[in-house]
Amino acid sequence: LDSFRPDAQFQDTSWQDRQSHLANIELQYRNKEGSINSRLDYQVASELQSSREQVYVFIGNNLGNFRFDSTLAEYVPDPLGDFVLVLRQTGEFESVIRLEAGWQLQFRPKPITTIASTFRKTLSRFSGSSYIKVEEQSREDNIWDIYLLNLSKFHNAASSLRGVYLLNQDLYYNERNPDWGVLLRSRYRDNISNQFIASSNNETRIIWERLLQVRKRFFKRKLNVTAEYTNNFNKRFVSASPTRNRNVLSQGIAGKFNFRPTVSWQFQLDIERGFELDRNSNSQLEVNVWDIRPQISWSLRGKARATANTTFIQVQEVANPFSLPIPFELGKGKKIGNSWLWNLRFEYFISANVTINANYSGSDDAGALRTIHLGKAEVRAFF
């Protein structure tokens, strides 16, 4: 990896920034009851920035976090991949304005213990949090347009190197109640990347994740059950490579079960059924997904701990009028067919200072040429 790091002797050190600006403002508010917390962060600065190059470096089988997908002709994330991503900077720098501004608001009313109306008690069960953030790295000549949050100058392909709009919203009912509750969640992110030398690496991506979750405890709190409905939107636009454009709408229903009959044993089961559609007119892909994840955990206090889990993902092709390969954004990154992933982990504590760890994992992905097995054991001593 050292060969991909920037070398100062080849960089232009004669260029100097003619102006420098820096501001950092933090404001925080909390009411007397502690039910409302608000925080505002605002940072601006001028800095030197250079164009970057994405380089994928092979570091060994199953040691990286990216793999090359030959059917898509691109590198995609994979926890058992063979490559790591290195961002290599060029030696030519330019002055840019960097802004980060965020506002967070949390509302958690205290439980009402005195006599009150039903409406007031119901209202006191609602809580939530909101978070808004704006990031921008811009070449804009008029710095005040950036400083004063003139959003019409943000996310501009001609002047923006990088930009992010982030909007998170959580609304709870019965958040403090351990037996049951409801959650409405929204995660919106609009991101533009325009700092790479290769134009095919510059893109605009919008991701909007929406969730409805209901949780309930049974059998004296030994069994926790969670039901979820998700509705997600994932849009990617690459002007230099239209074939990589995506407009994916996905929906899913899921159930999560966590059963702990004794202190030593715990059983978990996650089941999800997904329906995904790429609405891009050039692809019109549609797939259905089953995602099943059982897990068993056992522990002996102060002596040993063991966990066994497996993941089964089945991707079913519903529509593919142009006979295209399944992109990474569909089917949880898997190919058509059945994919398996499993893991066994064991820890034994000989003493407070000596521990034995053993771990075995494997994967058998749909479309893969072979099954992957990984094993590791180690002894740790602390002095």
Tab-separated table of N, CA, C and O in Angstrom, residues 283-364:
chain	number	residue	atom	x	y	z
A	283	SER	N	-33.033	-0.643	-17.751
A	283	SER	CA	-32.818	-1.935	-17.094
A	283	SER	C	-34.132	-2.646	-16.766
A	283	SER	O	-34.344	-3.778	-17.150
A	284	GLN	N	-35.029	-1.967	-16.016
A	284	GLN	CA	-36.334	-2.535	-15.661
A	284	GLN	C	-36.198	-3.912	-14.998
A	284	GLN	O	-36.951	-4.838	-15.281
A	285	LEU	N	-35.229	-4.006	-14.106
A	285	LEU	CA	-35.000	-5.249	-13.382
A	285	LEU	C	-35.927	-5.352	-12.181
A	285	LEU	O	-36.234	-4.355	-11.526
A	286	GLU	N	-36.349	-6.575	-11.864
A	286	GLU	CA	-37.180	-6.806	-10.692
A	286	GLU	C	-36.799	-8.139	-10.070
A	286	GLU	O	-36.715	-9.157	-10.763
A	287	VAL	N	-36.552	-8.130	-8.755
A	287	VAL	CA	-36.187	-9.349	-8.043
A	287	VAL	C	-36.950	-9.401	-6.717
A	287	VAL	O	-37.369	-8.376	-6.178
A	288	ASN	N	-37.102	-10.628	-6.206
A	288	ASN	CA	-37.618	-10.876	-4.861
A	288	ASN	C	-36.516	-11.525	-4.033
A	288	ASN	O	-35.699	-12.287	-4.568
A	289	VAL	N	-36.517	-11.244	-2.737
A	289	VAL	CA	-35.419	-11.695	-1.876
A	289	VAL	C	-35.967	-12.315	-0.598
A	289	VAL	O	-36.898	-11.776	0.020
A	290	TRP	N	-35.398	-13.468	-0.231
A	290	TRP	CA	-35.581	-14.056	1.103
A	290	TRP	C	-34.265	-13.906	1.855
A	290	TRP	O	-33.198	-14.227	1.324
A	291	ASP	N	-34.338	-13.417	3.087
A	291	ASP	CA	-33.153	-13.258	3.927
A	291	ASP	C	-33.472	-13.866	5.297
A	291	ASP	O	-34.300	-13.340	6.052
A	292	ILE	N	-32.823	-14.994	5.629
A	292	ILE	CA	-33.090	-15.721	6.866
A	292	ILE	C	-31.780	-15.853	7.640
A	292	ILE	O	-30.782	-16.341	7.100
A	293	ARG	N	-31.799	-15.426	8.930
A	293	ARG	CA	-30.578	-15.389	9.736
A	293	ARG	C	-30.840	-15.972	11.126
A	293	ARG	O	-31.233	-15.236	12.030
A	294	PRO	N	-30.623	-17.269	11.340
A	294	PRO	CA	-30.714	-17.838	12.696
A	294	PRO	C	-29.380	-17.719	13.437
A	294	PRO	O	-28.313	-17.710	12.811
A	295	GLN	N	-29.464	-17.644	14.770
A	295	GLN	CA	-28.260	-17.556	15.597
A	295	GLN	C	-28.517	-18.182	16.954
A	295	GLN	O	-29.591	-18.031	17.533
A	296	ILE	N	-27.513	-18.897	17.458
A	296	ILE	CA	-27.561	-19.508	18.788
A	296	ILE	C	-26.343	-19.033	19.571
A	296	ILE	O	-25.214	-19.080	19.063
A	297	SER	N	-26.585	-18.581	20.799
A	297	SER	CA	-25.494	-18.117	21.661
A	297	SER	C	-25.551	-18.856	22.989
A	297	SER	O	-26.639	-19.110	23.529
A	298	TRP	N	-24.381	-19.202	23.502
A	298	TRP	CA	-24.266	-19.868	24.793
A	298	TRP	C	-23.124	-19.238	25.559
A	298	TRP	O	-22.087	-18.878	24.992
A	299	SER	N	-23.310	-19.100	26.871
A	299	SER	CA	-22.251	-18.506	27.686
A	299	SER	C	-22.239	-19.136	29.064
A	299	SER	O	-23.279	-19.549	29.590
A	300	LEU	N	-21.067	-19.247	29.612
A	300	LEU	CA	-20.852	-19.702	30.976
A	300	LEU	C	-20.098	-18.588	31.672
A	300	LEU	O	-18.935	-18.318	31.333
A	301	ARG	N	-20.774	-17.919	32.583
A	301	ARG	CA	-20.254	-16.689	33.146
A	301	ARG	C	-18.813	-16.839	33.636
A	301	ARG	O	-18.494	-17.693	34.446
A	302	GLY	N	-17.975	-15.983	33.086
A	302	GLY	CA	-16.590	-15.931	33.509
A	302	GLY	C	-15.707	-17.035	32.964
A	302	GLY	O	-14.509	-17.046	33.230
A	303	LYS	N	-16.274	-17.985	32.164
A	303	LYS	CA	-15.471	-19.119	31.702
A	303	LYS	C	-15.434	-19.255	30.183
A	303	LYS	O	-14.368	-19.425	29.600
A	304	ALA	N	-16.608	-19.205	29.546
A	304	ALA	CA	-16.616	-19.485	28.105
A	304	ALA	C	-17.816	-18.796	27.454
A	304	ALA	O	-18.814	-18.464	28.111
A	305	ARG	N	-17.701	-18.612	26.121
A	305	ARG	CA	-18.766	-18.010	25.342
A	305	ARG	C	-18.683	-18.566	23.920
A	305	ARG	O	-17.605	-18.662	23.342
A	306	ALA	N	-19.830	-18.936	23.330
A	306	ALA	CA	-19.850	-19.500	21.987
A	306	ALA	C	-21.044	-18.950	21.222
A	306	ALA	O	-22.115	-18.724	21.798
A	307	THR	N	-20.849	-18.752	19.918
A	307	THR	CA	-21.907	-18.242	19.049
A	307	THR	C	-21.843	-18.961	17.707
A	307	THR	O	-20.756	-19.162	17.150
A	308	ALA	N	-23.010	-19.359	17.202
A	308	ALA	CA	-23.118	-19.978	15.885
A	308	ALA	C	-24.243	-19.283	15.131
A	308	ALA	O	-25.353	-19.141	15.655
A	309	ASN	N	-23.957	-18.825	13.924
A	309	ASN	CA	-24.991	-18.173	13.126
A	309	ASN	C	-24.797	-18.480	11.656
A	309	ASN	O	-23.683	-18.838	11.216
A	310	THR	N	-25.860	-18.345	10.911
A	310	THR	CA	-25.807	-18.557	9.467
A	310	THR	C	-26.746	-17.576	8.785
A	310	THR	O	-27.696	-17.071	9.406
A	311	THR	N	-26.461	-17.283	7.545
A	311	THR	CA	-27.286	-16.382	6.743
A	311	THR	C	-27.624	-17.074	5.430
A	311	THR	O	-26.725	-17.567	4.734
A	312	PHE	N	-28.900	-17.108	5.118
A	312	PHE	CA	-29.371	-17.673	3.852
A	312	PHE	C	-30.094	-16.573	3.080
A	312	PHE	O	-31.055	-15.988	3.563
A	313	ILE	N	-29.592	-16.265	1.878
A	313	ILE	CA	-30.194	-15.245	1.029
A	313	ILE	C	-30.553	-15.880	-0.314
A	313	ILE	O	-29.677	-16.429	-1.001
A	314	GLN	N	-31.809	-15.819	-0.651
A	314	GLN	CA	-32.280	-16.338	-1.932
A	314	GLN	C	-32.788	-15.180	-2.781
A	314	GLN	O	-33.666	-14.421	-2.361
A	315	VAL	N	-32.219	-15.026	-3.965
A	315	VAL	CA	-32.610	-13.966	-4.894
A	315	VAL	C	-33.346	-14.611	-6.065
A	315	VAL	O	-32.800	-15.490	-6.749
A	316	GLN	N	-34.581	-14.168	-6.290
A	316	GLN	CA	-35.416	-14.701	-7.367
A	316	GLN	C	-35.631	-13.627	-8.420
A	316	GLN	O	-36.056	-12.515	-8.106
A	317	GLU	N	-35.335	-13.945	-9.659
A	317	GLU	CA	-35.515	-12.994	-10.757
A	317	GLU	C	-36.973	-13.002	-11.204
A	317	GLU	O	-37.515	-14.031	-11.574
A	318	VAL	N	-37.588	-11.815	-11.177
A	318	VAL	CA	-38.986	-11.681	-11.598
A	318	VAL	C	-39.077	-11.115	-13.008
A	318	VAL	O	-39.871	-11.590	-13.827
A	319	ALA	N	-38.267	-10.101	-13.304
A	319	ALA	CA	-38.279	-9.488	-14.633
A	319	ALA	C	-36.876	-9.021	-14.985
A	319	ALA	O	-36.186	-8.419	-14.157
A	320	ASN	N	-36.454	-9.306	-16.215
A	320	ASN	CA	-35.167	-8.874	-16.738
A	320	ASN	C	-35.258	-8.828	-18.264
A	320	ASN	O	-34.688	-9.658	-18.960
A	321	PRO	N	-35.985	-7.839	-18.803
A	321	PRO	CA	-36.265	-7.824	-20.245
A	321	PRO	C	-35.033	-7.667	-21.123
A	321	PRO	O	-35.052	-8.070	-22.289
A	322	PHE	N	-33.947	-7.087	-20.577
A	322	PHE	CA	-32.753	-6.862	-21.386
A	322	PHE	C	-31.627	-7.833	-21.047
A	322	PHE	O	-30.494	-7.649	-21.507
A	323	SER	N	-31.931	-8.869	-20.238
A	323	SER	CA	-30.947	-9.902	-19.873
A	323	SER	C	-29.666	-9.293	-19.305
A	323	SER	O	-28.553	-9.632	-19.714
A	324	LEU	N	-29.810	-8.392	-18.362
A	324	LEU	CA	-28.679	-7.705	-17.757
A	324	LEU	C	-28.225	-8.423	-16.492
A	324	LEU	O	-29.014	-9.122	-15.844
A	325	PRO	N	-26.952	-8.275	-16.107
A	325	PRO	CA	-26.512	-8.816	-14.808
A	325	PRO	C	-27.170	-8.057	-13.671
A	325	PRO	O	-27.485	-6.868	-13.783
A	326	ILE	N	-27.384	-8.741	-12.549
A	326	ILE	CA	-28.015	-8.118	-11.393
A	326	ILE	C	-27.030	-7.153	-10.743
A	326	ILE	O	-25.938	-7.553	-10.338
A	327	PRO	N	-27.355	-5.854	-10.636
A	327	PRO	CA	-26.429	-4.889	-10.024
A	327	PRO	C	-26.333	-5.086	-8.524
A	327	PRO	O	-27.177	-5.743	-7.907
A	328	PHE	N	-25.302	-4.474	-7.948
A	328	PHE	CA	-25.062	-4.636	-6.516
A	328	PHE	C	-26.196	-4.056	-5.688
A	328	PHE	O	-26.462	-4.506	-4.578
A	329	GLU	N	-26.898	-3.037	-6.199
A	329	GLU	CA	-27.953	-2.377	-5.429
A	329	GLU	C	-29.193	-3.254	-5.271
A	329	GLU	O	-30.073	-2.929	-4.469
A	330	LEU	N	-29.307	-4.340	-6.018
A	330	LEU	CA	-30.451	-5.233	-5.922
A	330	LEU	C	-30.029	-6.554	-5.285
A	330	LEU	O	-28.878	-6.980	-5.397
A	331	GLY	N	-30.971	-7.208	-4.616
A	331	GLY	CA	-30.722	-8.536	-4.078
A	331	GLY	C	-29.667	-8.588	-2.997
A	331	GLY	O	-28.990	-9.610	-2.849
A	332	LYS	N	-29.526	-7.488	-2.235
A	332	LYS	CA	-28.531	-7.433	-1.148
A	332	LYS	C	-27.125	-7.750	-1.654
A	332	LYS	O	-26.293	-8.325	-0.952
A	333	GLY	N	-26.859	-7.387	-2.898
A	333	GLY	CA	-25.531	-7.584	-3.464
A	333	GLY	C	-25.232	-9.000	-3.914
A	333	GLY	O	-24.088	-9.303	-4.265
A	334	LYS	N	-26.242	-9.878	-3.949
A	334	LYS	CA	-26.040	-11.274	-4.330
A	334	LYS	C	-26.572	-11.534	-5.741
A	334	LYS	O	-27.351	-10.773	-6.293
A	335	LYS	N	-26.131	-12.663	-6.315
A	335	LYS	CA	-26.584	-13.085	-7.630
A	335	LYS	C	-27.874	-13.889	-7.507
A	335	LYS	O	-28.314	-14.245	-6.416
A	336	ILE	N	-28.460	-14.185	-8.667
A	336	ILE	CA	-29.661	-15.007	-8.690
A	336	ILE	C	-29.326	-16.407	-8.173
A	336	ILE	O	-28.349	-17.028	-8.589
A	337	GLY	N	-30.134	-16.895	-7.232
A	337	GLY	CA	-29.904	-18.210	-6.648
A	337	GLY	C	-29.791	-18.125	-5.140
A	337	GLY	O	-30.220	-17.146	-4.512
A	338	ASN	N	-29.203	-19.172	-4.549
A	338	ASN	CA	-29.077	-19.274	-3.093
A	338	ASN	C	-27.652	-18.952	-2.642
A	338	ASN	O	-26.686	-19.492	-3.192
A	339	SER	N	-27.523	-18.096	-1.645
A	339	SER	CA	-26.226	-17.730	-1.077
A	339	SER	C	-26.232	-18.045	0.414
A	339	SER	O	-27.221	-17.774	1.106
A	340	TRP	N	-25.116	-18.619	0.881
A	340	TRP	CA	-24.988	-19.007	2.286
A	340	TRP	C	-23.763	-18.342	2.897
A	340	TRP	O	-22.727	-18.190	2.242
A	341	LEU	N	-23.908	-17.973	4.157
A	341	LEU	CA	-22.788	-17.448	4.941
A	341	LEU	C	-22.938	-17.974	6.357
A	341	LEU	O	-24.028	-17.910	6.941
A	342	TRP	N	-21.861	-18.533	6.930
A	342	TRP	CA	-21.961	-19.097	8.278
A	342	TRP	C	-20.726	-18.728	9.085
A	342	TRP	O	-19.669	-18.406	8.539
A	343	ASN	N	-20.910	-18.787	10.429
A	343	ASN	CA	-19.819	-18.400	11.322
A	343	ASN	C	-19.951	-19.127	12.653
A	343	ASN	O	-21.051	-19.245	13.212
A	344	LEU	N	-18.837	-19.633	13.160
A	344	LEU	CA	-18.753	-20.251	14.481
A	344	LEU	C	-17.648	-19.549	15.261
A	344	LEU	O	-16.532	-19.386	14.747
A	345	ARG	N	-17.967	-19.162	16.481
A	345	ARG	CA	-16.986	-18.454	17.303
A	345	ARG	C	-17.017	-19.002	18.724
A	345	ARG	O	-18.094	-19.201	19.297
A	346	PHE	N	-15.819	-19.245	19.273
A	346	PHE	CA	-15.716	-19.784	20.630
A	346	PHE	C	-14.621	-19.041	21.384
A	346	PHE	O	-13.525	-18.827	20.852
A	347	GLU	N	-14.930	-18.653	22.610
A	347	GLU	CA	-13.970	-17.977	23.480
A	347	GLU	C	-13.922	-18.697	24.819
A	347	GLU	O	-14.977	-19.008	25.398
A	348	TYR	N	-12.709	-18.960	25.301
A	348	TYR	CA	-12.532	-19.628	26.588
A	348	TYR	C	-11.546	-18.811	27.419
A	348	TYR	O	-10.446	-18.475	26.965
A	349	PHE	N	-11.957	-18.485	28.652
A	349	PHE	CA	-11.153	-17.640	29.528
A	349	PHE	C	-10.438	-18.541	30.537
A	349	PHE	O	-11.039	-19.018	31.510
A	350	ILE	N	-9.150	-18.794	30.270
A	350	ILE	CA	-8.360	-19.625	31.175
A	350	ILE	C	-8.171	-18.912	32.505
A	350	ILE	O	-8.281	-19.511	33.581
A	351	SER	N	-7.908	-17.628	32.435
A	351	SER	CA	-7.764	-16.798	33.631
A	351	SER	C	-8.116	-15.373	33.222
A	351	SER	O	-8.521	-15.110	32.087
A	352	ALA	N	-7.950	-14.449	34.155
A	352	ALA	CA	-8.255	-13.055	33.847
A	352	ALA	C	-7.302	-12.479	32.811
A	352	ALA	O	-7.614	-11.474	32.166
A	353	ASN	N	-6.157	-13.114	32.617
A	353	ASN	CA	-5.136	-12.583	31.707
A	353	ASN	C	-4.910	-13.425	30.461
A	353	ASN	O	-4.185	-13.005	29.560
A	354	VAL	N	-5.496	-14.612	30.385
A	354	VAL	CA	-5.251	-15.507	29.249
A	354	VAL	C	-6.583	-15.945	28.651
A	354	VAL	O	-7.467	-16.431	29.364
A	355	THR	N	-6.718	-15.763	27.329
A	355	THR	CA	-7.950	-16.095	26.626
A	355	THR	C	-7.623	-16.870	25.360
A	355	THR	O	-6.660	-16.560	24.650
A	356	ILE	N	-8.436	-17.877	25.067
A	356	ILE	CA	-8.315	-18.648	23.823
A	356	ILE	C	-9.511	-18.300	22.936
A	356	ILE	O	-10.663	-18.388	23.367
A	357	ASN	N	-9.237	-17.923	21.692
A	357	ASN	CA	-10.284	-17.584	20.729
A	357	ASN	C	-10.156	-18.483	19.509
A	357	ASN	O	-9.046	-18.702	18.993
A	358	ALA	N	-11.274	-18.995	19.040
A	358	ALA	CA	-11.313	-19.786	17.810
A	358	ALA	C	-12.481	-19.296	16.962
A	358	ALA	O	-13.586	-19.077	17.489
A	359	ASN	N	-12.237	-19.106	15.675
A	359	ASN	CA	-13.268	-18.582	14.799
A	359	ASN	C	-13.218	-19.302	13.447
A	359	ASN	O	-12.140	-19.508	12.881
A	360	TYR	N	-14.381	-19.695	12.972
A	360	TYR	CA	-14.484	-20.324	11.651
A	360	TYR	C	-15.655	-19.703	10.907
A	360	TYR	O	-16.750	-19.545	11.457
A	361	SER	N	-15.427	-19.309	9.663
A	361	SER	CA	-16.481	-18.731	8.837
A	361	SER	C	-16.356	-19.270	7.421
A	361	SER	O	-15.279	-19.699	6.989
A	362	GLY	N	-17.447	-19.230	6.715
A	362	GLY	CA	-17.457	-19.715	5.349
A	362	GLY	C	-18.571	-19.063	4.558
A	362	GLY	O	-19.501	-18.472	5.118
A	363	SER	N	-18.477	-19.159	3.252
A	363	SER	CA	-19.507	-18.598	2.382
A	363	SER	C	-19.598	-19.420	1.106
A	363	SER	O	-18.596	-19.949	0.605
A	364	ASP	N	-20.801	-19.511	0.618
A	364	ASP	CA	-21.072	-20.195	-0.652
A	364	ASP	C	-22.073	-19.336	-1.410
A	364	ASP	O	-23.283	-19.521	-1.313
